[in-house]
CSV table of N, CA and C in Angstrom, one decimal:
chain,number,residue,atom,x,y,z
A,1,MET,N,-1.7,11.2,-21.5
A,1,MET,CA,-3.1,11.2,-21.2
A,1,MET,C,-3.7,12.6,-21.2
A,2,ALA,N,-3.0,13.5,-20.5
A,2,ALA,CA,-3.5,14.8,-20.3
A,2,ALA,C,-3.7,15.5,-21.6
A,3,GLY,N,-2.8,15.4,-22.6
A,3,GLY,CA,-2.9,16.0,-23.9
A,3,GLY,C,-4.1,15.5,-24.7
A,4,ARG,N,-4.3,14.2,-24.6
A,4,ARG,CA,-5.4,13.6,-25.3
A,4,ARG,C,-6.8,14.1,-24.7
A,5,LEU,N,-6.8,14.1,-23.4
A,5,LEU,CA,-8.1,14.6,-22.8
A,5,LEU,C,-8.3,16.1,-23.2
A,6,SER,N,-7.3,16.9,-23.2
A,6,SER,CA,-7.5,18.3,-23.5
A,6,SER,C,-7.9,18.4,-25.0
A,7,HIS,N,-7.4,17.6,-25.9
A,7,HIS,CA,-7.9,17.6,-27.3
A,7,HIS,C,-9.3,17.2,-27.4
A,8,LEU,N,-9.8,16.2,-26.6
A,8,LEU,CA,-11.2,15.8,-26.6
A,8,LEU,C,-12.1,17.0,-26.2
A,9,VAL,N,-11.6,17.7,-25.1
A,9,VAL,CA,-12.4,18.9,-24.7
A,9,VAL,C,-12.5,19.9,-25.8
A,10,THR,N,-11.3,20.2,-26.4
A,10,THR,CA,-11.3,21.2,-27.4
A,10,THR,C,-12.2,20.9,-28.6
A,11,ALA,N,-12.2,19.6,-28.9
A,11,ALA,CA,-13.0,19.1,-30.0
A,11,ALA,C,-14.5,18.9,-29.6
A,12,ASP,N,-14.9,19.2,-28.4
A,12,ASP,CA,-16.2,19.1,-27.9
A,12,ASP,C,-16.7,17.6,-28.1
A,13,SER,N,-15.9,16.7,-27.8
A,13,SER,CA,-16.2,15.3,-28.0
A,13,SER,C,-17.4,14.8,-27.2
A,14,GLY,N,-18.2,14.0,-27.8
A,14,GLY,CA,-19.3,13.4,-27.1
A,14,GLY,C,-19.1,11.9,-26.9
A,15,LEU,N,-17.8,11.5,-27.1
A,15,LEU,CA,-17.5,10.1,-26.8
A,15,LEU,C,-17.6,9.7,-25.3
A,16,SER,N,-17.9,8.5,-25.1
A,16,SER,CA,-17.9,8.0,-23.7
A,16,SER,C,-16.5,7.7,-23.3
A,17,ILE,N,-16.0,8.3,-22.3
A,17,ILE,CA,-14.6,8.2,-21.9
A,17,ILE,C,-14.5,7.7,-20.4
A,18,THR,N,-13.7,6.7,-20.2
A,18,THR,CA,-13.4,6.3,-18.8
A,18,THR,C,-11.9,6.4,-18.6
A,19,VAL,N,-11.5,7.1,-17.5
A,19,VAL,CA,-10.1,7.4,-17.2
A,19,VAL,C,-9.8,6.7,-15.9
A,20,PRO,N,-9.0,5.6,-15.9
A,20,PRO,CA,-8.5,5.0,-14.7
A,20,PRO,C,-7.1,5.6,-14.5
A,21,HIS,N,-6.8,6.0,-13.2
A,21,HIS,CA,-5.4,6.5,-12.9
A,21,HIS,C,-5.0,5.9,-11.6
A,22,ALA,N,-3.7,5.4,-11.5
A,22,ALA,CA,-3.2,4.9,-10.3
A,22,ALA,C,-1.9,5.6,-10.0
A,23,ASP,N,-1.7,5.9,-8.7
A,23,ASP,CA,-0.5,6.6,-8.2
A,23,ASP,C,-0.3,6.3,-6.7
A,24,LEU,N,0.8,6.8,-6.2
A,24,LEU,CA,1.2,6.5,-4.8
A,24,LEU,C,0.2,7.2,-3.9
A,25,ASP,N,-0.1,8.5,-4.2
A,25,ASP,CA,-1.1,9.3,-3.4
A,25,ASP,C,-1.5,10.5,-4.3
A,26,GLU,N,-2.4,11.3,-3.8
A,26,GLU,CA,-2.9,12.4,-4.6
A,26,GLU,C,-1.8,13.4,-5.0
A,27,ALA,N,-0.9,13.7,-4.1
A,27,ALA,CA,0.2,14.6,-4.4
A,27,ALA,C,1.2,14.1,-5.4
A,28,SER,N,1.2,12.8,-5.7
A,28,SER,CA,2.1,12.2,-6.7
A,28,SER,C,1.5,12.2,-8.1
A,29,PHE,N,0.2,12.6,-8.3
A,29,PHE,CA,-0.5,12.6,-9.5
A,29,PHE,C,-0.1,13.8,-10.4
A,30,PRO,N,0.8,13.6,-11.4
A,30,PRO,CA,1.2,14.8,-12.2
A,30,PRO,C,0.0,15.3,-13.0
A,31,LEU,N,-0.1,16.6,-13.2
A,31,LEU,CA,-1.1,17.3,-14.0
A,31,LEU,C,-2.5,16.9,-13.5
A,32,ARG,N,-2.7,16.6,-12.2
A,32,ARG,CA,-4.0,16.2,-11.7
A,32,ARG,C,-5.1,17.2,-12.0
A,33,ARG,N,-4.9,18.5,-11.7
A,33,ARG,CA,-5.9,19.5,-11.9
A,33,ARG,C,-6.3,19.5,-13.4
A,34,GLN,N,-5.4,19.5,-14.3
A,34,GLN,CA,-5.7,19.6,-15.7
A,34,GLN,C,-6.5,18.4,-16.1
A,35,VAL,N,-6.1,17.2,-15.7
A,35,VAL,CA,-6.8,16.0,-16.1
A,35,VAL,C,-8.2,15.9,-15.5
A,36,VAL,N,-8.4,16.3,-14.2
A,36,VAL,CA,-9.7,16.2,-13.6
A,36,VAL,C,-10.6,17.3,-14.2
A,37,ASN,N,-10.1,18.5,-14.5
A,37,ASN,CA,-10.9,19.5,-15.1
A,37,ASN,C,-11.3,19.1,-16.5
A,38,ASP,N,-10.5,18.5,-17.2
A,38,ASP,CA,-10.8,18.0,-18.6
A,38,ASP,C,-11.9,16.9,-18.5
A,39,VAL,N,-11.8,16.0,-17.6
A,39,VAL,CA,-12.8,14.9,-17.4
A,39,VAL,C,-14.1,15.6,-17.0
A,40,LEU,N,-14.1,16.6,-16.2
A,40,LEU,CA,-15.4,17.2,-15.8
A,40,LEU,C,-16.0,18.0,-16.9
A,41,ALA,N,-15.1,18.5,-17.8
A,41,ALA,CA,-15.6,19.3,-19.0
A,41,ALA,C,-16.2,18.4,-20.1
A,42,LEU,N,-15.9,17.1,-20.1
A,42,LEU,CA,-16.4,16.2,-21.1
A,42,LEU,C,-17.8,15.8,-20.7
A,43,ARG,N,-18.7,15.6,-21.7
A,43,ARG,CA,-20.1,15.3,-21.5
A,43,ARG,C,-20.3,13.9,-20.9
A,44,ASP,N,-19.5,12.9,-21.4
A,44,ASP,CA,-19.8,11.5,-21.0
A,44,ASP,C,-18.4,10.9,-20.5
A,45,ALA,N,-17.9,11.4,-19.4
A,45,ALA,CA,-16.6,10.9,-19.0
A,45,ALA,C,-16.7,10.6,-17.5
A,46,ARG,N,-15.9,9.5,-17.2
A,46,ARG,CA,-15.8,9.0,-15.8
A,46,ARG,C,-14.3,8.9,-15.4
A,47,MET,N,-14.0,9.1,-14.2
A,47,MET,CA,-12.6,8.9,-13.7
A,47,MET,C,-12.6,8.1,-12.4
A,48,TYR,N,-11.7,7.2,-12.4
A,48,TYR,CA,-11.5,6.3,-11.2
A,48,TYR,C,-10.0,6.5,-10.8
A,49,LEU,N,-9.8,6.6,-9.5
A,49,LEU,CA,-8.4,6.8,-9.0
A,49,LEU,C,-8.1,5.6,-8.0
A,50,TRP,N,-6.8,5.2,-8.1
A,50,TRP,CA,-6.3,4.2,-7.1
A,50,TRP,C,-5.1,4.9,-6.5
A,51,TYR,N,-5.1,5.0,-5.2
A,51,TYR,CA,-3.9,5.5,-4.5
A,51,TYR,C,-3.4,4.5,-3.5
A,52,GLU,N,-2.1,4.2,-3.7
A,52,GLU,CA,-1.5,3.2,-2.8
A,52,GLU,C,-1.5,3.5,-1.4
A,53,LYS,N,-1.4,4.8,-1.1
A,53,LYS,CA,-1.4,5.3,0.3
A,53,LYS,C,-2.6,5.9,0.9
A,54,ASP,N,-3.6,6.3,0.0
A,54,ASP,CA,-4.8,7.0,0.4
A,54,ASP,C,-6.0,6.2,-0.1
A,55,THR,N,-7.2,6.6,0.6
A,55,THR,CA,-8.4,6.0,0.1
A,55,THR,C,-9.4,7.2,-0.1
A,56,HIS,N,-8.9,8.4,-0.3
A,56,HIS,CA,-9.8,9.5,-0.5
A,56,HIS,C,-9.1,10.5,-1.5
A,57,SER,N,-9.9,11.4,-2.0
A,57,SER,CA,-9.4,12.4,-2.9
A,57,SER,C,-10.2,13.7,-2.7
A,58,LEU,N,-9.5,14.8,-2.9
A,58,LEU,CA,-10.2,16.1,-2.9
A,58,LEU,C,-10.9,16.4,-4.2
A,59,GLU,N,-10.7,15.6,-5.2
A,59,GLU,CA,-11.2,15.8,-6.5
A,59,GLU,C,-12.6,15.2,-6.6
A,60,THR,N,-13.4,15.7,-7.6
A,60,THR,CA,-14.7,15.2,-7.9
A,60,THR,C,-14.5,14.1,-9.0
A,61,VAL,N,-14.5,12.9,-8.5
A,61,VAL,CA,-14.3,11.7,-9.5
A,61,VAL,C,-15.4,10.7,-9.2
A,62,ASP,N,-15.4,9.7,-10.0
A,62,ASP,CA,-16.5,8.6,-9.9
A,62,ASP,C,-16.1,7.5,-8.9
A,63,GLY,N,-14.8,7.4,-8.5
A,63,GLY,CA,-14.4,6.4,-7.5
A,63,GLY,C,-13.0,6.6,-7.1
A,64,VAL,N,-12.7,6.4,-5.8
A,64,VAL,CA,-11.4,6.4,-5.3
A,64,VAL,C,-11.2,5.1,-4.5
A,65,PHE,N,-10.1,4.4,-4.8
A,65,PHE,CA,-9.8,3.1,-4.2
A,65,PHE,C,-8.4,3.2,-3.6
A,66,GLY,N,-8.3,2.5,-2.5
A,66,GLY,CA,-7.0,2.5,-1.8
A,66,GLY,C,-6.3,1.1,-2.1
A,67,GLY,N,-5.0,1.1,-2.0
A,67,GLY,CA,-4.2,-0.1,-2.1
A,67,GLY,C,-3.7,-0.4,-3.5
A,68,LEU,N,-4.0,-1.6,-3.9
A,68,LEU,CA,-3.4,-2.1,-5.2
A,68,LEU,C,-4.5,-2.4,-6.2
A,69,LYS,N,-4.2,-2.4,-7.5
A,69,LYS,CA,-5.2,-2.7,-8.5
A,69,LYS,C,-4.8,-3.9,-9.3
A,70,ASP,N,-5.7,-4.6,-9.8
A,70,ASP,CA,-5.5,-5.8,-10.6
A,70,ASP,C,-5.5,-5.4,-12.1
A,71,ARG,N,-4.4,-5.4,-12.8
A,71,ARG,CA,-4.4,-5.0,-14.2
A,71,ARG,C,-5.0,-6.1,-15.1
A,72,THR,N,-5.2,-7.3,-14.6
A,72,THR,CA,-5.7,-8.4,-15.4
A,72,THR,C,-7.2,-8.3,-15.5
A,73,ASP,N,-7.9,-7.5,-14.7
A,73,ASP,CA,-9.3,-7.3,-14.7
A,73,ASP,C,-9.6,-6.2,-15.8
A,74,ARG,N,-10.2,-6.6,-16.9
A,74,ARG,CA,-10.4,-5.6,-18.0
A,74,ARG,C,-11.6,-4.7,-17.7
A,75,GLY,N,-12.4,-4.9,-16.7
A,75,GLY,CA,-13.5,-4.1,-16.4
A,75,GLY,C,-13.0,-2.9,-15.6
A,76,VAL,N,-13.8,-1.8,-15.6
A,76,VAL,CA,-13.5,-0.6,-14.8
A,76,VAL,C,-14.7,-0.4,-13.9
A,77,PRO,N,-14.5,-0.2,-12.6
A,77,PRO,CA,-13.2,-0.1,-12.0
A,77,PRO,C,-12.5,-1.4,-11.8
A,78,PHE,N,-11.2,-1.4,-11.8
A,78,PHE,CA,-10.4,-2.6,-11.5
A,78,PHE,C,-10.6,-3.0,-10.1
A,79,ARG,N,-10.3,-4.3,-9.7
A,79,ARG,CA,-10.3,-4.7,-8.4
A,79,ARG,C,-9.1,-4.4,-7.7
A,80,ALA,N,-9.1,-4.0,-6.4
A,80,ALA,CA,-7.9,-3.8,-5.6
A,80,ALA,C,-7.4,-5.1,-5.3
A,81,GLY,N,-6.0,-5.2,-5.2
A,81,GLY,CA,-5.5,-6.5,-4.7
A,81,GLY,C,-4.2,-7.0,-5.1
A,82,THR,N,-3.7,-6.8,-6.3
A,82,THR,CA,-2.5,-7.5,-6.7
A,82,THR,C,-1.3,-6.7,-7.2
A,83,GLU,N,-1.5,-5.5,-7.5
A,83,GLU,CA,-0.3,-4.7,-8.1
A,83,GLU,C,-0.2,-3.4,-7.4
A,84,PRO,N,1.0,-3.0,-7.0
A,84,PRO,CA,1.2,-1.6,-6.5
A,84,PRO,C,0.8,-0.6,-7.6
A,85,ALA,N,0.0,0.4,-7.2
A,85,ALA,CA,-0.5,1.3,-8.1
A,85,ALA,C,0.5,2.0,-8.9
A,86,ALA,N,1.7,2.3,-8.4
A,86,ALA,CA,2.7,3.1,-9.1
A,86,ALA,C,3.9,2.3,-9.5
A,87,THR,N,3.7,1.0,-9.8
A,87,THR,CA,4.8,0.2,-10.3
A,87,THR,C,5.3,0.7,-11.7
A,88,PRO,N,6.6,1.0,-11.8
A,88,PRO,CA,7.0,1.3,-13.2
A,88,PRO,C,7.0,0.1,-14.1
A,89,SER,N,6.6,0.4,-15.4
A,89,SER,CA,6.6,-0.7,-16.3
A,89,SER,C,7.9,-0.9,-17.0
A,90,LYS,N,8.2,-2.0,-17.6
A,90,LYS,CA,9.4,-2.3,-18.3
A,90,LYS,C,9.2,-2.3,-19.8
A,91,GLY,N,8.0,-1.8,-20.2
A,91,GLY,CA,7.7,-1.8,-21.6
A,91,GLY,C,6.2,-1.8,-21.7
A,92,ARG,N,5.7,-1.3,-22.9
A,92,ARG,CA,4.3,-1.2,-23.1
A,92,ARG,C,3.8,-2.4,-23.9
A,93,PRO,N,2.8,-3.1,-23.5
A,93,PRO,CA,2.3,-4.1,-24.4
A,93,PRO,C,1.5,-3.5,-25.6
A,94,SER,N,1.5,-4.2,-26.7
A,94,SER,CA,0.8,-3.7,-27.8
A,94,SER,C,-0.7,-3.9,-27.6
A,95,TYR,N,-1.5,-3.2,-28.4
A,95,TYR,CA,-3.0,-3.3,-28.3
A,95,TYR,C,-3.4,-4.7,-28.3
A,96,GLY,N,-4.2,-5.2,-27.4
A,96,GLY,CA,-4.7,-6.5,-27.4
A,96,GLY,C,-3.8,-7.6,-26.7
A,97,GLU,N,-2.6,-7.2,-26.5
A,97,GLU,CA,-1.6,-8.1,-25.8
A,97,GLU,C,-1.9,-8.3,-24.4
A,98,ALA,N,-1.8,-9.4,-23.8
A,98,ALA,CA,-2.1,-9.7,-22.4
A,98,ALA,C,-1.1,-8.9,-21.6
A,99,LEU,N,-1.6,-8.3,-20.5
A,99,LEU,CA,-0.6,-7.7,-19.6
A,99,LEU,C,0.0,-8.7,-18.6
A,100,PRO,N,1.2,-8.5,-18.1
A,100,PRO,CA,1.8,-9.4,-17.2
A,100,PRO,C,1.1,-9.5,-15.9
């Protein structure tokens, strides 16, 4: 994700970008500063965070949610409620495939 965002910044992209990120807490978010800086540098980008252990962030983002997020909700922001934010996946679904 970080590399793609940096590429969009370098390309001066005008695309509408929404970045959802879920983690245990803010300290567990790898490359957090790079990702947030890139989102802030893009003209039409939003970022939403879900932290399993926190409900706040020191970062300037569009939303911070505590607890769990529901991967079956295709809208952003996702609803809190059904899945631990930092659950490791056992494989990636292909584009358009329903998530477990």
